[in-house]
JSON list of C-alpha atoms and ligand atoms in Angstrom, two decimals:
[
{"chain": "N", "resi": 2, "resn": "MET", "atom": "CA", "xyz": [15.04, 8.93, -8.16]},
{"chain": "N", "resi": 3, "resn": "TYR", "atom": "CA", "xyz": [12.84, 7.39, -10.81]},
{"chain": "N", "resi": 4, "resn": "SER", "atom": "CA", "xyz": [13.56, 7.07, -14.50]},
{"chain": "N", "resi": 5, "resn": "ALA", "atom": "CA", "xyz": [10.97, 8.26, -17.01]},
{"chain": "N", "resi": 6, "resn": "THR", "atom": "CA", "xyz": [10.29, 4.60, -17.85]},
{"chain": "N", "resi": 7, "resn": "GLU", "atom": "CA", "xyz": [9.64, 3.73, -14.22]},
{"chain": "N", "resi": 8, "resn": "LYS", "atom": "CA", "xyz": [7.31, 6.71, -13.81]},
{"chain": "N", "resi": 9, "resn": "ALA", "atom": "CA", "xyz": [5.37, 5.73, -16.92]},
{"chain": "N", "resi": 10, "resn": "LEU", "atom": "CA", "xyz": [5.07, 2.11, -15.76]},
{"chain": "N", "resi": 11, "resn": "ILE", "atom": "CA", "xyz": [3.77, 3.14, -12.34]},
{"chain": "N", "resi": 12, "resn": "VAL", "atom": "CA", "xyz": [1.19, 5.51, -13.85]},
{"chain": "N", "resi": 13, "resn": "SER", "atom": "CA", "xyz": [0.02, 2.94, -16.37]},
{"chain": "N", "resi": 14, "resn": "ILE", "atom": "CA", "xyz": [-0.37, 0.22, -13.75]},
{"chain": "N", "resi": 15, "resn": "TRP", "atom": "CA", "xyz": [-2.18, 2.65, -11.46]},
{"chain": "N", "resi": 16, "resn": "GLU", "atom": "CA", "xyz": [-4.68, 3.54, -14.18]},
{"chain": "N", "resi": 17, "resn": "LYS", "atom": "CA", "xyz": [-5.69, -0.12, -14.17]},
{"chain": "N", "resi": 18, "resn": "VAL", "atom": "CA", "xyz": [-5.99, -0.18, -10.37]},
{"chain": "N", "resi": 19, "resn": "THR", "atom": "CA", "xyz": [-8.14, 2.95, -10.03]},
{"chain": "N", "resi": 20, "resn": "PRO", "atom": "CA", "xyz": [-11.55, 1.36, -10.78]},
{"chain": "N", "resi": 21, "resn": "HIS", "atom": "CA", "xyz": [-10.86, -1.43, -8.27]},
{"chain": "N", "resi": 22, "resn": "THR", "atom": "CA", "xyz": [-9.35, 0.28, -5.23]},
{"chain": "N", "resi": 23, "resn": "GLU", "atom": "CA", "xyz": [-11.97, -1.06, -2.83]},
{"chain": "N", "resi": 24, "resn": "GLN", "atom": "CA", "xyz": [-11.90, -4.66, -4.04]},
{"chain": "N", "resi": 25, "resn": "TRP", "atom": "CA", "xyz": [-8.16, -4.96, -4.59]},
{"chain": "N", "resi": 26, "resn": "GLY", "atom": "CA", "xyz": [-7.30, -2.97, -1.46]},
{"chain": "N", "resi": 27, "resn": "GLY", "atom": "CA", "xyz": [-9.58, -5.26, 0.50]},
{"chain": "N", "resi": 28, "resn": "GLU", "atom": "CA", "xyz": [-7.92, -8.32, -1.02]},
{"chain": "N", "resi": 29, "resn": "ALA", "atom": "CA", "xyz": [-4.47, -6.99, -0.11]},
{"chain": "N", "resi": 30, "resn": "LEU", "atom": "CA", "xyz": [-5.51, -6.44, 3.51]},
{"chain": "N", "resi": 31, "resn": "GLU", "atom": "CA", "xyz": [-7.21, -9.82, 3.67]},
{"chain": "N", "resi": 32, "resn": "ARG", "atom": "CA", "xyz": [-3.96, -11.40, 2.51]},
{"chain": "N", "resi": 33, "resn": "LEU", "atom": "CA", "xyz": [-2.02, -9.35, 5.05]},
{"chain": "N", "resi": 34, "resn": "PHE", "atom": "CA", "xyz": [-4.18, -10.49, 7.95]},
{"chain": "N", "resi": 35, "resn": "THR", "atom": "CA", "xyz": [-4.16, -14.12, 6.78]},
{"chain": "N", "resi": 36, "resn": "VAL", "atom": "CA", "xyz": [-0.50, -14.52, 5.87]},
{"chain": "N", "resi": 37, "resn": "PHE", "atom": "CA", "xyz": [0.91, -12.23, 8.57]},
{"chain": "N", "resi": 38, "resn": "PRO", "atom": "CA", "xyz": [-1.69, -12.45, 11.38]},
{"chain": "N", "resi": 39, "resn": "GLN", "atom": "CA", "xyz": [0.58, -10.50, 13.75]},
{"chain": "N", "resi": 40, "resn": "THR", "atom": "CA", "xyz": [-0.41, -7.37, 11.78]},
{"chain": "N", "resi": 41, "resn": "LYS", "atom": "CA", "xyz": [-3.95, -7.64, 13.18]},
{"chain": "N", "resi": 42, "resn": "ILE", "atom": "CA", "xyz": [-2.68, -6.23, 16.46]},
{"chain": "N", "resi": 43, "resn": "TYR", "atom": "CA", "xyz": [-3.01, -2.72, 15.02]},
{"chain": "N", "resi": 44, "resn": "PHE", "atom": "CA", "xyz": [-6.62, -3.33, 14.00]},
{"chain": "N", "resi": 45, "resn": "LYS", "atom": "CA", "xyz": [-8.15, -4.56, 17.24]},
{"chain": "N", "resi": 46, "resn": "HIS", "atom": "CA", "xyz": [-11.04, -2.15, 16.81]},
{"chain": "N", "resi": 47, "resn": "VAL", "atom": "CA", "xyz": [-11.74, -3.31, 13.22]},
{"chain": "N", "resi": 48, "resn": "ASP", "atom": "CA", "xyz": [-13.49, -6.47, 11.97]},
{"chain": "N", "resi": 49, "resn": "THR", "atom": "CA", "xyz": [-10.56, -8.24, 10.27]},
{"chain": "N", "resi": 50, "resn": "SER", "atom": "CA", "xyz": [-12.44, -11.43, 9.41]},
{"chain": "N", "resi": 51, "resn": "PRO", "atom": "CA", "xyz": [-12.22, -12.40, 5.71]},
{"chain": "N", "resi": 52, "resn": "GLY", "atom": "CA", "xyz": [-14.80, -10.59, 3.58]},
{"chain": "N", "resi": 53, "resn": "SER", "atom": "CA", "xyz": [-15.62, -7.95, 6.17]},
{"chain": "N", "resi": 54, "resn": "ALA", "atom": "CA", "xyz": [-16.94, -4.63, 4.89]},
{"chain": "N", "resi": 55, "resn": "ALA", "atom": "CA", "xyz": [-14.49, -2.81, 7.16]},
{"chain": "N", "resi": 56, "resn": "ILE", "atom": "CA", "xyz": [-11.54, -4.43, 5.40]},
{"chain": "N", "resi": 57, "resn": "ARG", "atom": "CA", "xyz": [-12.81, -3.30, 2.00]},
{"chain": "N", "resi": 58, "resn": "THR", "atom": "CA", "xyz": [-13.44, 0.23, 3.24]},
{"chain": "N", "resi": 59, "resn": "HIS", "atom": "CA", "xyz": [-9.98, 0.43, 4.73]},
{"chain": "N", "resi": 60, "resn": "GLY", "atom": "CA", "xyz": [-8.40, -1.18, 1.67]},
{"chain": "N", "resi": 61, "resn": "ASP", "atom": "CA", "xyz": [-10.04, 1.51, -0.45]},
{"chain": "N", "resi": 62, "resn": "LYS", "atom": "CA", "xyz": [-8.45, 4.23, 1.70]},
{"chain": "N", "resi": 63, "resn": "VAL", "atom": "CA", "xyz": [-5.01, 2.64, 1.56]},
{"chain": "N", "resi": 64, "resn": "MET", "atom": "CA", "xyz": [-5.10, 2.19, -2.22]},
{"chain": "N", "resi": 65, "resn": "LYS", "atom": "CA", "xyz": [-6.38, 5.73, -2.79]},
{"chain": "N", "resi": 66, "resn": "ALA", "atom": "CA", "xyz": [-3.57, 7.10, -0.61]},
{"chain": "N", "resi": 67, "resn": "ILE", "atom": "CA", "xyz": [-1.05, 5.18, -2.71]},
{"chain": "N", "resi": 68, "resn": "GLY", "atom": "CA", "xyz": [-2.76, 6.45, -5.87]},
{"chain": "N", "resi": 69, "resn": "SER", "atom": "CA", "xyz": [-2.57, 10.05, -4.65]},
{"chain": "N", "resi": 70, "resn": "THR", "atom": "CA", "xyz": [1.19, 9.94, -5.11]},
{"chain": "N", "resi": 71, "resn": "ALA", "atom": "CA", "xyz": [1.58, 7.59, -8.09]},
{"chain": "N", "resi": 72, "resn": "GLY", "atom": "CA", "xyz": [1.54, 10.42, -10.64]},
{"chain": "N", "resi": 73, "resn": "ASP", "atom": "CA", "xyz": [3.76, 12.81, -8.67]},
{"chain": "N", "resi": 74, "resn": "LEU", "atom": "CA", "xyz": [6.55, 10.70, -7.23]},
{"chain": "N", "resi": 75, "resn": "ASP", "atom": "CA", "xyz": [8.94, 13.57, -6.63]},
{"chain": "N", "resi": 76, "resn": "ASN", "atom": "CA", "xyz": [6.54, 15.18, -4.12]},
{"chain": "N", "resi": 77, "resn": "MET", "atom": "CA", "xyz": [5.63, 12.00, -2.26]},
{"chain": "N", "resi": 78, "resn": "SER", "atom": "CA", "xyz": [6.82, 13.16, 1.15]},
{"chain": "N", "resi": 79, "resn": "THR", "atom": "CA", "xyz": [4.62, 16.27, 0.97]},
{"chain": "N", "resi": 80, "resn": "THR", "atom": "CA", "xyz": [1.59, 14.39, -0.37]},
{"chain": "N", "resi": 81, "resn": "LEU", "atom": "CA", "xyz": [1.82, 11.73, 2.34]},
{"chain": "N", "resi": 82, "resn": "SER", "atom": "CA", "xyz": [2.96, 13.99, 5.16]},
{"chain": "N", "resi": 83, "resn": "SER", "atom": "CA", "xyz": [-0.16, 13.72, 7.32]},
{"chain": "N", "resi": 84, "resn": "LEU", "atom": "CA", "xyz": [-0.33, 9.94, 6.82]},
{"chain": "N", "resi": 85, "resn": "SER", "atom": "CA", "xyz": [3.29, 9.75, 7.88]},
{"chain": "N", "resi": 86, "resn": "ASN", "atom": "CA", "xyz": [2.45, 11.57, 11.11]},
{"chain": "N", "resi": 87, "resn": "LEU", "atom": "CA", "xyz": [-0.53, 9.28, 11.66]},
{"chain": "N", "resi": 88, "resn": "HIS", "atom": "CA", "xyz": [1.41, 6.03, 11.21]},
{"chain": "N", "resi": 89, "resn": "ALA", "atom": "CA", "xyz": [4.54, 7.15, 13.04]},
{"chain": "N", "resi": 90, "resn": "TYR", "atom": "CA", "xyz": [3.18, 9.15, 15.99]},
{"chain": "N", "resi": 91, "resn": "ASN", "atom": "CA", "xyz": [-0.42, 8.07, 16.52]},
{"chain": "N", "resi": 92, "resn": "LEU", "atom": "CA", "xyz": [-0.52, 4.46, 15.37]},
{"chain": "N", "resi": 93, "resn": "MET", "atom": "CA", "xyz": [3.17, 3.71, 15.98]},
{"chain": "N", "resi": 94, "resn": "VAL", "atom": "CA", "xyz": [3.22, 1.02, 13.29]},
{"chain": "N", "resi": 95, "resn": "ASP", "atom": "CA", "xyz": [6.49, -0.93, 13.33]},
{"chain": "N", "resi": 96, "resn": "PRO", "atom": "CA", "xyz": [8.10, -0.21, 9.92]},
{"chain": "N", "resi": 97, "resn": "VAL", "atom": "CA", "xyz": [8.56, -3.93, 9.18]},
{"chain": "N", "resi": 98, "resn": "ASN", "atom": "CA", "xyz": [4.80, -4.11, 8.60]},
{"chain": "N", "resi": 99, "resn": "PHE", "atom": "CA", "xyz": [4.99, -1.82, 5.58]},
{"chain": "N", "resi": 100, "resn": "LYS", "atom": "CA", "xyz": [7.10, -4.39, 3.77]},
{"chain": "N", "resi": 101, "resn": "LEU", "atom": "CA", "xyz": [4.50, -7.06, 4.54]},
{"chain": "N", "resi": 102, "resn": "LEU", "atom": "CA", "xyz": [1.64, -4.96, 3.18]},
{"chain": "N", "resi": 103, "resn": "SER", "atom": "CA", "xyz": [3.66, -3.95, 0.11]},
{"chain": "N", "resi": 104, "resn": "HIS", "atom": "CA", "xyz": [4.27, -7.61, -0.63]},
{"chain": "N", "resi": 105, "resn": "CYS", "atom": "CA", "xyz": [0.54, -8.38, -0.40]},
{"chain": "N", "resi": 106, "resn": "ILE", "atom": "CA", "xyz": [-0.30, -5.48, -2.71]},
{"chain": "N", "resi": 107, "resn": "LEU", "atom": "CA", "xyz": [2.20, -6.75, -5.29]},
{"chain": "N", "resi": 108, "resn": "VAL", "atom": "CA", "xyz": [0.65, -10.22, -5.17]},
{"chain": "N", "resi": 109, "resn": "VAL", "atom": "CA", "xyz": [-2.83, -8.76, -5.72]},
{"chain": "N", "resi": 110, "resn": "LEU", "atom": "CA", "xyz": [-1.66, -6.68, -8.69]},
{"chain": "N", "resi": 111, "resn": "ALA", "atom": "CA", "xyz": [0.12, -9.65, -10.24]},
{"chain": "N", "resi": 112, "resn": "ASN", "atom": "CA", "xyz": [-3.05, -11.71, -9.87]},
{"chain": "N", "resi": 113, "resn": "HIS", "atom": "CA", "xyz": [-5.33, -9.17, -11.48]},
{"chain": "N", "resi": 114, "resn": "LEU", "atom": "CA", "xyz": [-3.00, -7.80, -14.13]},
{"chain": "N", "resi": 115, "resn": "PRO", "atom": "CA", "xyz": [-1.18, -10.86, -15.47]},
{"chain": "N", "resi": 116, "resn": "SER", "atom": "CA", "xyz": [-0.17, -9.29, -18.78]},
{"chain": "N", "resi": 117, "resn": "GLU", "atom": "CA", "xyz": [0.58, -5.75, -17.56]},
{"chain": "N", "resi": 118, "resn": "PHE", "atom": "CA", "xyz": [2.54, -6.82, -14.48]},
{"chain": "N", "resi": 119, "resn": "THR", "atom": "CA", "xyz": [5.74, -7.61, -16.35]},
{"chain": "N", "resi": 120, "resn": "PRO", "atom": "CA", "xyz": [9.05, -8.08, -14.50]},
{"chain": "N", "resi": 121, "resn": "GLU", "atom": "CA", "xyz": [9.86, -4.42, -15.33]},
{"chain": "N", "resi": 122, "resn": "ALA", "atom": "CA", "xyz": [6.52, -3.24, -13.94]},
{"chain": "N", "resi": 123, "resn": "HIS", "atom": "CA", "xyz": [7.06, -5.43, -10.87]},
{"chain": "N", "resi": 124, "resn": "LEU", "atom": "CA", "xyz": [10.46, -3.84, -10.29]},
{"chain": "N", "resi": 125, "resn": "ALA", "atom": "CA", "xyz": [9.12, -0.29, -10.69]},
{"chain": "N", "resi": 126, "resn": "PHE", "atom": "CA", "xyz": [6.14, -0.96, -8.45]},
{"chain": "N", "resi": 127, "resn": "ASP", "atom": "CA", "xyz": [8.26, -2.60, -5.79]},
{"chain": "N", "resi": 128, "resn": "LYS", "atom": "CA", "xyz": [10.45, 0.50, -5.74]},
{"chain": "N", "resi": 129, "resn": "PHE", "atom": "CA", "xyz": [7.37, 2.73, -5.61]},
{"chain": "N", "resi": 130, "resn": "LEU", "atom": "CA", "xyz": [5.83, 0.87, -2.64]},
{"chain": "N", "resi": 131, "resn": "ALA", "atom": "CA", "xyz": [9.19, 0.86, -0.86]},
{"chain": "N", "resi": 132, "resn": "SER", "atom": "CA", "xyz": [9.25, 4.66, -1.23]},
{"chain": "N", "resi": 133, "resn": "VAL", "atom": "CA", "xyz": [5.71, 4.95, 0.16]},
{"chain": "N", "resi": 134, "resn": "ALA", "atom": "CA", "xyz": [6.73, 2.74, 3.10]},
{"chain": "N", "resi": 135, "resn": "SER", "atom": "CA", "xyz": [9.84, 4.82, 3.68]},
{"chain": "N", "resi": 136, "resn": "VAL", "atom": "CA", "xyz": [7.83, 8.06, 3.75]},
{"chain": "N", "resi": 137, "resn": "LEU", "atom": "CA", "xyz": [5.20, 6.59, 6.09]},
{"chain": "N", "resi": 138, "resn": "SER", "atom": "CA", "xyz": [7.89, 5.39, 8.52]},
{"chain": "N", "resi": 139, "resn": "HIS", "atom": "CA", "xyz": [10.56, 8.06, 8.10]},
{"chain": "N", "resi": 140, "resn": "LYS", "atom": "CA", "xyz": [9.53, 9.89, 11.25]},
{"chain": "N", "resi": 141, "resn": "TYR", "atom": "CA", "xyz": [10.89, 6.91, 13.23]},
{"chain": "N", "resi": 142, "resn": "ARG", "atom": "CA", "xyz": [14.44, 7.64, 12.15]},
{"chain": "Q", "resi": 208, "resn": "HEM", "atom": "C1", "xyz": [-5.06, 4.14, 8.69]},
{"chain": "Q", "resi": 208, "resn": "HEM", "atom": "C2", "xyz": [-2.75, 4.28, 4.42]},
{"chain": "Q", "resi": 208, "resn": "HEM", "atom": "C3", "xyz": [0.24, 0.81, 5.94]},
{"chain": "Q", "resi": 208, "resn": "HEM", "atom": "C4", "xyz": [-2.23, 0.48, 10.08]},
{"chain": "Q", "resi": 208, "resn": "HEM", "atom": "C5", "xyz": [-4.71, 4.45, 7.39]},
{"chain": "Q", "resi": 208, "resn": "HEM", "atom": "C6", "xyz": [-5.42, 5.37, 6.52]},
{"chain": "Q", "resi": 208, "resn": "HEM", "atom": "C7", "xyz": [-4.78, 5.42, 5.34]},
{"chain": "Q", "resi": 208, "resn": "HEM", "atom": "C8", "xyz": [-3.66, 4.52, 5.43]},
{"chain": "Q", "resi": 208, "resn": "HEM", "atom": "C9", "xyz": [-5.16, 6.24, 4.10]},
{"chain": "Q", "resi": 208, "resn": "HEM", "atom": "C10", "xyz": [-6.70, 6.13, 6.90]},
{"chain": "Q", "resi": 208, "resn": "HEM", "atom": "C11", "xyz": [-6.32, 7.46, 7.49]},
{"chain": "Q", "resi": 208, "resn": "HEM", "atom": "C12", "xyz": [-7.53, 8.28, 7.87]},
{"chain": "Q", "resi": 208, "resn": "HEM", "atom": "O1", "xyz": [-8.63, 7.72, 8.00]},
{"chain": "Q", "resi": 208, "resn": "HEM", "atom": "O2", "xyz": [-7.35, 9.48, 8.05]},
{"chain": "Q", "resi": 208, "resn": "HEM", "atom": "C13", "xyz": [-1.72, 3.39, 4.48]},
{"chain": "Q", "resi": 208, "resn": "HEM", "atom": "C14", "xyz": [-0.77, 3.15, 3.42]},
{"chain": "Q", "resi": 208, "resn": "HEM", "atom": "C15", "xyz": [0.07, 2.17, 3.85]},
{"chain": "Q", "resi": 208, "resn": "HEM", "atom": "C16", "xyz": [-0.35, 1.80, 5.18]},
{"chain": "Q", "resi": 208, "resn": "HEM", "atom": "C17", "xyz": [-0.75, 3.89, 2.08]},
{"chain": "Q", "resi": 208, "resn": "HEM", "atom": "C18", "xyz": [1.24, 1.52, 3.13]},
{"chain": "Q", "resi": 208, "resn": "HEM", "atom": "C19", "xyz": [1.25, 1.26, 1.86]},
{"chain": "Q", "resi": 208, "resn": "HEM", "atom": "C20", "xyz": [-0.20, 0.39, 7.18]},
{"chain": "Q", "resi": 208, "resn": "HEM", "atom": "C21", "xyz": [0.33, -0.74, 7.90]},
{"chain": "Q", "resi": 208, "resn": "HEM", "atom": "C22", "xyz": [-0.36, -0.84, 9.06]},
{"chain": "Q", "resi": 208, "resn": "HEM", "atom": "C23", "xyz": [-1.33, 0.23, 9.08]},
{"chain": "Q", "resi": 208, "resn": "HEM", "atom": "C24", "xyz": [1.48, -1.62, 7.40]},
{"chain": "Q", "resi": 208, "resn": "HEM", "atom": "C25", "xyz": [-0.23, -1.87, 10.16]},
{"chain": "Q", "resi": 208, "resn": "HEM", "atom": "C26", "xyz": [0.01, -3.13, 9.94]},
{"chain": "Q", "resi": 208, "resn": "HEM", "atom": "C27", "xyz": [-3.21, 1.44, 10.04]},
{"chain": "Q", "resi": 208, "resn": "HEM", "atom": "C28", "xyz": [-4.20, 1.61, 11.08]},
{"chain": "Q", "resi": 208, "resn": "HEM", "atom": "C29", "xyz": [-5.01, 2.67, 10.68]},
{"chain": "Q", "resi": 208, "resn": "HEM", "atom": "C30", "xyz": [-4.50, 3.14, 9.40]},
{"chain": "Q", "resi": 208, "resn": "HEM", "atom": "C31", "xyz": [-4.32, 0.79, 12.37]},
{"chain": "Q", "resi": 208, "resn": "HEM", "atom": "C32", "xyz": [-6.21, 3.24, 11.43]},
{"chain": "Q", "resi": 208, "resn": "HEM", "atom": "C33", "xyz": [-7.42, 2.40, 11.07]},
{"chain": "Q", "resi": 208, "resn": "HEM", "atom": "C34", "xyz": [-8.70, 2.91, 11.70]},
{"chain": "Q", "resi": 208, "resn": "HEM", "atom": "O3", "xyz": [-8.70, 3.27, 12.85]},
{"chain": "Q", "resi": 208, "resn": "HEM", "atom": "O4", "xyz": [-9.71, 2.91, 11.00]},
{"chain": "Q", "resi": 208, "resn": "HEM", "atom": "N1", "xyz": [-3.64, 3.94, 6.69]},
{"chain": "Q", "resi": 208, "resn": "HEM", "atom": "N2", "xyz": [-1.43, 2.56, 5.54]},
{"chain": "Q", "resi": 208, "resn": "HEM", "atom": "N3", "xyz": [-1.20, 0.97, 7.92]},
{"chain": "Q", "resi": 208, "resn": "HEM", "atom": "N4", "xyz": [-3.42, 2.37, 9.07]},
{"chain": "Q", "resi": 208, "resn": "HEM", "atom": "FE1", "xyz": [-2.36, 2.53, 7.36]}
]
């Protein structure tokens, strides 16, 4: 459950992310592959070298998927249902990796939004990304 304050914080941060989904999504993935290189195992068919166009394209998709649920948190499991199937059944991503990516996304947001990313916004966004991760991996349970 989210408080009205948390919902408002998530929406207001997401409004700032929207124009930059490709760049910031790419930066988050680049961090993921650099800091946690074991995650590259899922992307053998993708060019994961720093600055690759494929990373930016994929980062854009990931950020837009997150954005699709930012304004409607109570319906997240419906909104992300097909992505949940994809990650759980087709890609079989170990759930621990969602925490790693969430961490990288938080670092990118903190970098780009130094004044907006207050401790309260950090807390709300951490909770939000943990919910996204839970929905994307809930089919494992
Ligand atoms: C594909 C979102 C976490 C591995 C995708 C796609 C989206 C997405 C939107 C594209 C689906 C399509 O093209 O139909 C997300 C979100 C995540 C997340 C919102 C969490 C915040 C992860 C993690 C991994 C991962 C942690 C592994 C470390 C993949 C792979 C693909 C994929 C391998 C397929 C890439 C390809 O073949 O082009 N994801 N993802 N995802 N995701 Fe995720």
